[in-house]
Amino acid sequence: MASRESGRVKESEKRRVLDDAARKRRARKAIEALEQDNFHEDPHADLVMSKKVPKFADSNEKPTRKKKTRSAEYYKMRFRKTFAQLVEEDASSRSEPPNYLSAQVPPSKFPDRHFCAVCGFPSNYTCIPCGARYCSVKCLGTHLDTRCLKWTA
Amino acid sequence: MSETSCYILDNGGYTAKVGFSTTNEPKIVPNCIMKAKSERRRPFIASQIDECRDASGLFYILPFQKGFLINWDTQKTVWDFIFSKECCPVNFSEAPLIITEPLFNFSSIQEAMTEIFFEEYECQSLLRINATDLAEYHYRKLNSNESTVVVDSGYSFTYIVPYIKGKKYKDGIRRIDVGGKVLTNHLKEIISYRQLNVMDETYVINQVKEDSCFVSQDFMADMEIAKTRGSENTIVKDYVLPDYTTIRRGYLRDVVKPDEDLEQQTLRLNNERFSIPELLFRPSDVGIPQMGIPEAIMEAIGACPEENKESLLENIVLYGGCTLFPGFRDRVYNEVRAFALDHYDVNVTLADNPLTYPWEGGKFLFKDPEFYSFCMTKEEYEEEGKALAFERFDI
C-alpha cells in the first residue's frame, strides 16, 4: 500500500508546522533571552551559574574581608528572595494600584511592524512552518538552513 | 546637626554614581563583579575592571535583576569596595547618606536597605529616595516650574514619572521594560546570527552599541538608505573590534575596499545601527507588547489631572544611559509634538549630563533648608524601627 503513495504526499506530511502555542513559547523565550546577564551554550546552565556565582568558590576570593562586620554571605541568606517571589509578595501586599505591575505600559496602539529575521529589513512574508518573517527568497533559504525549526522547541 | 557635606550614592542597576556633595562630579563605577577569561586568579569588583588587560569574554555578576536589588552578597561586596579607600572612602557617622532606589521598590528590599545601612554601615542619617525624585528636584531648582515629566531610560527599564508641584503623581507612573541591557543583548543576538558569534562578549558589544548606534528620525527612510549600495549608503560602517594588544577600545570607521584590508577584525554594521535604539520607541519590533517612549509619555500625562497637562508637556526631562544615543531627544520631541494637541507647547530637555543628573540633584537637595527633615537618623531607627522608614521615605 505504502509504495503506491506519491512522494509528494509523504513529504508534506513530514513537514511540521508549529502550532500557535509553540510559536508563542518561542517568542517568550526570545524575550526572556534579552534579560539574561550572560550567555552560554545552554541558557539553563547559565541561569544556575549566575545564581550560584560561578567559579568563585574554587578561587581564593571568597569574601573573606577580615573586619568583624557581617560577611556578604550573611546578607545573601538573610534577604533571600527571588524576583518572582518579590513580585508575588508585592501583588498581595500592595494590591491596590499603583504598584509595580500596574505601572507597566499597555500595548501600543500602532500595528506591529515586521522585519526579516535574517537581514533585518522590512519583510512581507511569513515562513509557513515556524512563523518567522523573511523578505526575499535568498533570506528564506538562509532561514530554512539555519533557524527554522532548528533552535529550541 | 548640620554637616558640611553629604555622601550621595545613585545606586543604578549597571553603574553606581558615587561621591561627596562637595566634589564636582561623582565617580561612575560598574555596580557588578566581573570575571575575565584572561585573569583566572581574581574577580574584578566594580572599577577594578580598569586594571583588566583583556576584557574579552567578561562574565558578569550583577546585584540587580530586572532593576531590583536581588543578589545582596554581590551588592555587599561592591558596596564594601565603593566605601573603601580603593574607591570613595566615607565615614557614615560624619556624613549623611543619600541613596537611590527604584520606583515601587518591593517592601522587603526596602526593609533590607534600612537595616543594612543603619546596622551594618552605621549611618548617622539616611535618606532613601528614587533617582527620579532627585532628577525632578534638579530640574525644578533650575527652572522653577510647576510640573515635570521625568523620563529615566536606564539599564533595566525606562520609567516615565509625572511630578505635580514637586510630588510624584503615582497613578501616572509608567514603565517600559526596555533598557540598555535589552538593547545590548539584542545587538549581540543579531550580530551573532548574521556575522560573528559574540554571545559571550557583552562588555565589548555594549561598547559597540555605545559607539555606533543612533536614533533614527525617519525609520523607514533610513531603512531605504541602508538598502542602497556604494557611496549612496551613508549608514553602513565597519566597527573595528578591540584586540587588547594595540586597540583597547573599538571604534567606528568607514568601509574600505576589500583590497585595502587592514588586517583588523571588524563587524559590518548597517541597519543594526538604528534598529537597535528603535526598540525604545517600538518595543513591539522584538515582540515586547508595550508602547514606545513617546506614546508612554502621552499615556502617563493622560493619567494626570487635566489642569496639569499643559505644564507637564512643557517640562519633559530626559536622562539615563539610553538617552545618550544621538538623535534621542529630537525623536522624542517630534513624536510627542505630533501626539499632543496643537494648542499645547511641548518642551523636551536632555539633561546636561544624563548619567549624573540625579546625583547632581542630590547635591541641590542637600542644600535644601529642610534636608534633615527628609532624613531618618540612627536614633529614630533604634527608637521606632523600620516602620518609620516606610512612613518617611516615599519610594
XYZ file of N, CA and C in Angstrom, chain A:
459
model
N 0.821 -1.220 0.000
C 0.000 0.000 0.000
C 0.841 1.250 0.000
N 1.753 1.249 0.949
C 2.564 2.448 1.112
C 3.336 2.785 -0.150
N 3.768 1.782 -0.861
C 4.607 2.036 -2.024
C 3.823 2.745 -3.123
N 2.479 2.746 -3.045
C 1.708 3.368 -4.120
C 1.434 4.843 -3.881
N 1.800 5.325 -2.719
C 1.617 6.772 -2.443
C 2.598 7.614 -3.234
N 2.194 8.788 -3.570
C 3.142 9.661 -4.261
C 4.146 10.220 -3.256
N 5.320 10.499 -3.741
C 6.386 11.019 -2.883
C 6.021 12.339 -2.247
N 5.291 13.145 -2.997
C 4.988 14.496 -2.510
C 4.065 14.477 -1.289
N 3.109 13.537 -1.303
C 2.189 13.451 -0.169
C 2.961 13.180 1.104
N 3.892 12.216 0.975
C 4.677 11.848 2.142
C 5.451 13.061 2.665
N 6.026 13.774 1.744
C 6.865 14.905 2.134
C 6.052 15.955 2.882
N 4.860 16.216 2.380
C 4.077 17.267 3.014
C 3.622 16.840 4.401
N 3.456 15.522 4.585
C 3.100 15.063 5.924
C 4.263 15.249 6.884
N 5.452 15.038 6.355
C 6.629 15.129 7.198
C 6.862 16.567 7.661
N 6.463 17.481 6.815
C 6.760 18.868 7.100
C 5.956 19.326 8.303
N 6.654 19.643 9.357
C 5.969 20.007 10.583
C 5.638 21.492 10.547
N 4.454 21.819 10.982
C 4.122 23.229 11.136
C 3.897 23.491 12.612
N 4.614 24.476 13.126
C 4.475 24.778 14.553
C 3.093 25.336 14.833
N 2.473 24.873 15.898
C 1.172 25.442 16.247
C 1.374 26.750 17.020
N 0.252 27.386 17.294
C 0.296 28.708 17.931
C 1.025 28.694 19.266
N 0.748 27.666 20.055
C 1.338 27.599 21.391
C 2.860 27.534 21.304
N 3.343 26.710 20.377
C 4.789 26.563 20.233
C 5.412 27.877 19.774
N 4.716 28.576 18.873
C 5.246 29.859 18.401
C 5.311 30.867 19.535
N 4.262 30.885 20.350
C 4.263 31.821 21.488
C 5.374 31.474 22.456
N 5.572 30.171 22.644
C 6.621 29.737 23.570
C 7.982 30.214 23.064
N 8.194 30.076 21.781
C 9.447 30.545 21.189
C 9.616 32.046 21.373
N 8.541 32.769 21.105
C 8.620 34.225 21.223
C 8.946 34.621 22.653
N 8.329 33.903 23.602
C 8.577 34.231 25.003
C 10.029 33.955 25.366
N 10.541 32.848 24.856
C 11.942 32.511 25.116
C 12.866 33.586 24.581
N 12.550 34.071 23.380
C 13.399 35.098 22.774
C 13.413 36.348 23.637
N 12.239 36.707 24.204
C 12.180 37.905 25.047
C 12.929 37.665 26.343
N 12.771 36.472 26.902
C 13.491 36.174 28.144
C 15.001 36.238 27.937
N 15.431 35.808 26.751
C 16.869 35.817 26.470
C 17.422 37.242 26.550
N 16.584 38.221 26.224
C 17.045 39.614 26.249
C 17.321 40.104 27.667
N 16.868 39.364 28.664
C 17.054 39.788 30.052
C 18.267 39.137 30.709
N 18.898 38.226 30.001
C 19.996 37.496 30.644
C 21.243 38.347 30.815
N 21.975 38.038 31.885
C 23.229 38.748 32.129
C 24.367 38.164 31.305
N 24.390 36.863 31.183
C 25.465 36.183 30.469
C 24.868 35.117 29.568
N 25.553 34.861 28.468
C 25.078 33.829 27.557
C 26.096 32.715 27.439
N 25.608 31.504 27.459
C 26.473 30.379 27.159
C 25.692 29.473 26.256
N 26.275 28.357 25.932
C 25.593 27.456 25.018
C 24.237 27.064 25.579
N 24.225 26.737 26.853
C 22.988 26.276 27.457
C 22.438 27.342 28.406
N 21.350 27.974 28.037
C 20.823 29.052 28.877
C 20.391 28.569 30.256
N 20.068 27.307 30.391
C 19.641 26.839 31.710
C 20.829 26.668 32.641
N 21.886 26.139 32.100
C 23.102 26.036 32.893
C 23.523 27.432 33.338
N 23.343 28.371 32.444
C 23.719 29.751 32.753
C 22.897 30.321 33.891
N 21.616 30.019 33.859
C 20.723 30.515 34.903
C 21.213 30.086 36.276
N 21.626 28.837 36.370
C 22.136 28.334 37.632
C 23.427 29.051 37.998
N 24.270 29.228 36.994
C 25.569 29.847 37.268
C 25.444 31.242 37.855
N 24.589 32.065 37.255
C 24.529 33.439 37.727
C 23.996 33.502 39.151
N 23.226 32.491 39.544
C 22.732 32.493 40.914
C 23.798 32.006 41.887
N 24.497 30.973 41.462
C 25.423 30.355 42.404
C 26.802 31.002 42.392
N 26.972 31.997 41.609
C 28.256 32.673 41.477
C 29.323 31.672 41.037
N 29.556 31.637 39.740
C 30.358 30.566 39.172
C 31.831 30.696 39.535
N 32.456 29.599 39.637
C 33.916 29.531 39.720
C 34.490 30.353 40.871
N 33.647 31.034 41.603
C 34.183 31.873 42.657
C 34.664 31.024 43.816
N 33.877 29.988 44.098
C 34.169 29.171 45.255
C 35.569 28.560 45.166
N 35.960 28.149 43.942
C 37.241 27.466 43.873
C 38.431 28.432 43.845
N 38.150 29.712 43.566
C 39.258 30.659 43.653
C 39.410 31.091 45.111
N 40.441 31.847 45.364
C 40.714 32.218 46.759
C 39.934 33.453 47.182
N 39.007 33.882 46.345
C 38.432 35.213 46.556
C 37.136 35.212 47.355
N 36.820 34.170 48.054
C 35.645 34.227 48.939
C 35.691 35.517 49.725
N 34.527 36.162 49.895
C 34.569 37.460 50.588
C 35.083 37.322 52.015
N 36.340 37.015 52.137
C 36.928 36.833 53.465
C 37.506 38.149 53.946
N 36.709 39.210 53.811
C 37.174 40.524 54.224
C 37.250 40.574 55.745
N 38.402 40.448 56.265
C 38.608 40.432 57.719
C 37.486 41.115 58.494
N 37.664 42.270 59.015
C 36.669 43.036 59.784
C 35.747 42.131 60.586
N 35.122 42.731 61.568
C 34.160 41.923 62.321
C 32.748 42.131 61.772
N 32.660 42.843 60.630
C 31.342 43.053 60.043
C 30.819 41.741 59.480
N 29.557 41.749 59.219
C 28.938 40.545 58.698
C 29.387 40.316 57.260
N 29.525 39.072 56.910
C 30.020 38.769 55.573
C 28.908 38.949 54.552
N 29.315 39.048 53.302
C 28.347 39.147 52.213
C 27.431 37.931 52.213
N 28.002 36.806 52.551
C 27.253 35.551 52.601
C 26.059 35.667 53.549
N 26.286 36.361 54.686
C 25.211 36.533 55.665
C 24.021 37.237 55.032
N 24.300 38.286 54.290
C 23.200 39.046 53.701
C 22.509 38.276 52.595
N 23.270 37.417 51.952
C 22.659 36.582 50.931
C 21.590 35.699 51.572
N 21.924 35.134 52.731
C 20.982 34.253 53.404
C 19.841 35.047 54.037
N 20.214 36.191 54.585
C 19.244 36.994 55.335
C 18.112 37.506 54.435
N 18.455 37.985 53.263
C 17.438 38.571 52.374
C 17.290 37.721 51.127
N 17.022 36.463 51.314
C 16.986 35.570 50.172
C 15.590 35.508 49.576
N 15.403 36.232 48.474
C 14.119 36.145 47.783
C 14.360 36.319 46.296
N 13.669 35.530 45.500
C 13.845 35.687 44.065
C 12.939 36.802 43.564
N 13.212 37.217 42.333
C 12.413 38.274 41.741
C 10.934 37.885 41.687
N 10.674 36.649 41.289
C 9.284 36.195 41.175
C 8.572 36.230 42.529
N 9.282 35.806 43.575
C 8.688 35.850 44.919
C 8.337 37.278 45.302
N 9.259 38.188 44.998
C 9.041 39.582 45.370
C 7.844 40.173 44.651
N 7.709 39.841 43.369
C 6.573 40.367 42.607
C 5.270 39.843 43.198
N 5.277 38.569 43.538
C 4.078 37.960 44.097
C 3.715 38.609 45.438
N 4.750 38.775 46.258
C 4.553 39.389 47.562
C 3.981 40.798 47.417
N 4.535 41.524 46.443
C 4.100 42.897 46.205
C 2.646 42.926 45.752
N 2.289 41.959 44.881
C 0.933 41.929 44.349
C -0.086 41.689 45.462
N 0.294 40.953 46.498
C -0.670 40.712 47.574
C -0.648 41.824 48.625
N 0.540 42.388 48.903
C 0.587 43.395 49.960
C 0.177 44.781 49.463
N 0.448 45.059 48.191
C 0.096 46.362 47.641
C -0.864 46.136 46.481
N -1.977 45.466 46.761
C -2.820 45.018 45.659
C -3.512 46.176 44.937
N -3.709 47.299 45.652
C -4.333 48.455 45.003
C -3.325 49.129 44.078
N -3.672 49.373 42.812
C -2.753 50.165 42.007
C -2.668 51.585 42.571
N -1.645 52.338 42.369
C -0.484 51.998 41.550
C 0.522 51.114 42.268
N 1.008 50.121 41.576
C 2.107 49.304 42.076
C 2.987 48.880 40.906
N 3.935 47.994 41.201
C 4.899 47.610 40.165
C 4.199 47.085 38.921
N 3.218 46.202 39.116
C 2.581 45.583 37.953
C 1.707 46.569 37.182
N 1.030 47.444 37.906
C 0.127 48.366 37.213
C 0.882 49.443 36.456
N 2.148 49.671 36.808
C 2.895 50.744 36.150
C 3.357 50.352 34.748
N 3.312 49.072 34.441
C 3.752 48.647 33.117
C 2.850 49.236 32.031
N 3.470 49.744 30.972
C 2.654 50.361 29.919
C 1.878 49.287 29.157
N 0.683 49.652 28.683
C -0.095 48.710 27.868
C 0.497 48.597 26.458
N -0.023 47.665 25.660
C 0.475 47.546 24.280
C 0.243 48.821 23.485
N 1.073 49.018 22.492
C 0.967 50.203 21.643
C -0.328 50.185 20.844
N -0.791 51.393 20.495
C -1.985 51.482 19.651
C -1.634 51.257 18.184
N -0.347 51.292 17.879
C 0.060 51.149 16.488
C 0.227 49.677 16.127
N -0.005 49.353 14.863
C 0.171 47.950 14.466
C 1.643 47.541 14.527
N 1.890 46.255 14.738
C 3.268 45.752 14.754
C 3.901 45.929 13.377
N 5.218 46.160 13.407
C 5.957 46.161 12.150
C 6.695 44.832 12.055
N 6.997 44.431 10.841
C 7.664 43.133 10.696
C 8.997 43.294 10.003
N 9.980 42.587 10.518
C 11.315 42.660 9.945
C 11.837 41.268 9.663
N 12.605 41.204 8.614
C 13.193 39.938 8.185
C 14.061 39.384 9.309
N 13.828 38.129 9.648
C 14.579 37.521 10.736
C 16.050 37.343 10.360
N 16.343 37.417 9.060
C 17.717 37.196 8.617
C 18.480 38.515 8.483
N 17.935 39.444 7.699
C 18.722 40.636 7.387
C 18.234 41.885 8.116
N 17.043 41.846 8.711
C 16.583 42.979 9.499
C 15.841 44.051 8.733
N 15.719 43.892 7.423
C 14.959 44.880 6.650
C 13.473 44.538 6.701
N 12.621 45.517 6.370
C 11.179 45.242 6.419
C 10.819 44.005 5.595
N 9.902 43.217 6.113
C 9.600 41.959 5.429
C 8.119 41.857 5.124
N 7.809 41.131 4.067
C 6.412 40.950 3.695
C 5.932 39.522 3.836
N 6.837 38.582 4.068
C 6.436 37.181 4.008
C 6.674 36.472 5.333
N 5.890 35.405 5.521
C 6.000 34.631 6.753
C 6.384 33.201 6.431
N 7.323 32.678 7.138
C 7.733 31.288 6.960
C 6.597 30.386 7.435
N 6.171 29.465 6.583
C 4.997 28.663 6.926
C 5.238 27.742 8.134
N 6.332 27.008 8.162
C 6.495 26.108 9.324
C 6.605 26.827 10.658
N 7.388 27.919 10.744
C 7.661 28.444 12.083
C 7.112 29.849 12.341
N 6.667 30.542 11.314
C 6.085 31.866 11.544
C 7.089 32.996 11.582
N 8.378 32.711 11.361
C 9.357 33.800 11.312
C 9.122 34.625 10.051
N 9.641 35.856 10.046
C 9.441 36.711 8.882
C 10.663 36.671 7.989
N 10.434 36.833 6.679
C 11.573 36.957 5.778
C 11.214 37.909 4.653
N 12.237 38.386 3.918
C 11.958 39.426 2.939
C 12.209 38.969 1.509
N 12.988 37.916 1.313
C 13.298 37.516 -0.051
C 13.604 36.030 -0.076
N 13.662 35.473 -1.293
C 13.937 34.047 -1.430
C 15.304 33.724 -0.833
N 16.231 34.652 -1.022
C 17.576 34.427 -0.500
C 17.549 34.297 1.027
N 16.843 35.219 1.663
C 16.782 35.186 3.126
C 15.994 33.961 3.605
N 14.954 33.583 2.834
C 14.202 32.385 3.223
C 15.128 31.178 3.227
N 15.978 31.083 2.189
C 16.932 29.980 2.112
C 17.828 29.940 3.338
N 18.375 31.103 3.686
C 19.237 31.169 4.873
C 18.470 30.742 6.114
N 17.248 31.233 6.205
C 16.426 30.931 7.371
C 16.167 29.430 7.476
N 15.792 28.813 6.357
C 15.492 27.377 6.384
C 16.734 26.566 6.735
N 17.878 27.049 6.257
C 19.122 26.305 6.526
C 19.579 26.468 7.966
N 19.219 27.569 8.595
C 19.793 27.821 9.907
C 18.800 27.646 11.037
N 17.778 28.502 11.078
C 17.000 28.565 12.315
C 15.674 27.835 12.280
N 15.080 27.759 11.083
C 13.714 27.272 11.017
C 13.596 25.916 11.710
N 12.804 25.829 12.736
C 12.550 24.592 13.476
C 13.801 23.960 14.061
N 14.905 24.669 14.023
C 16.134 24.029 14.487
C 16.502 24.412 15.905
N 16.310 25.677 16.220
C 16.730 26.037 17.580
C 15.582 25.909 18.562
N 15.888 25.321 19.675
C 14.952 25.122 20.799
C 13.622 24.521 20.363
N 12.765 24.258 21.313
C 11.442 23.731 20.986
C 10.446 24.253 22.004
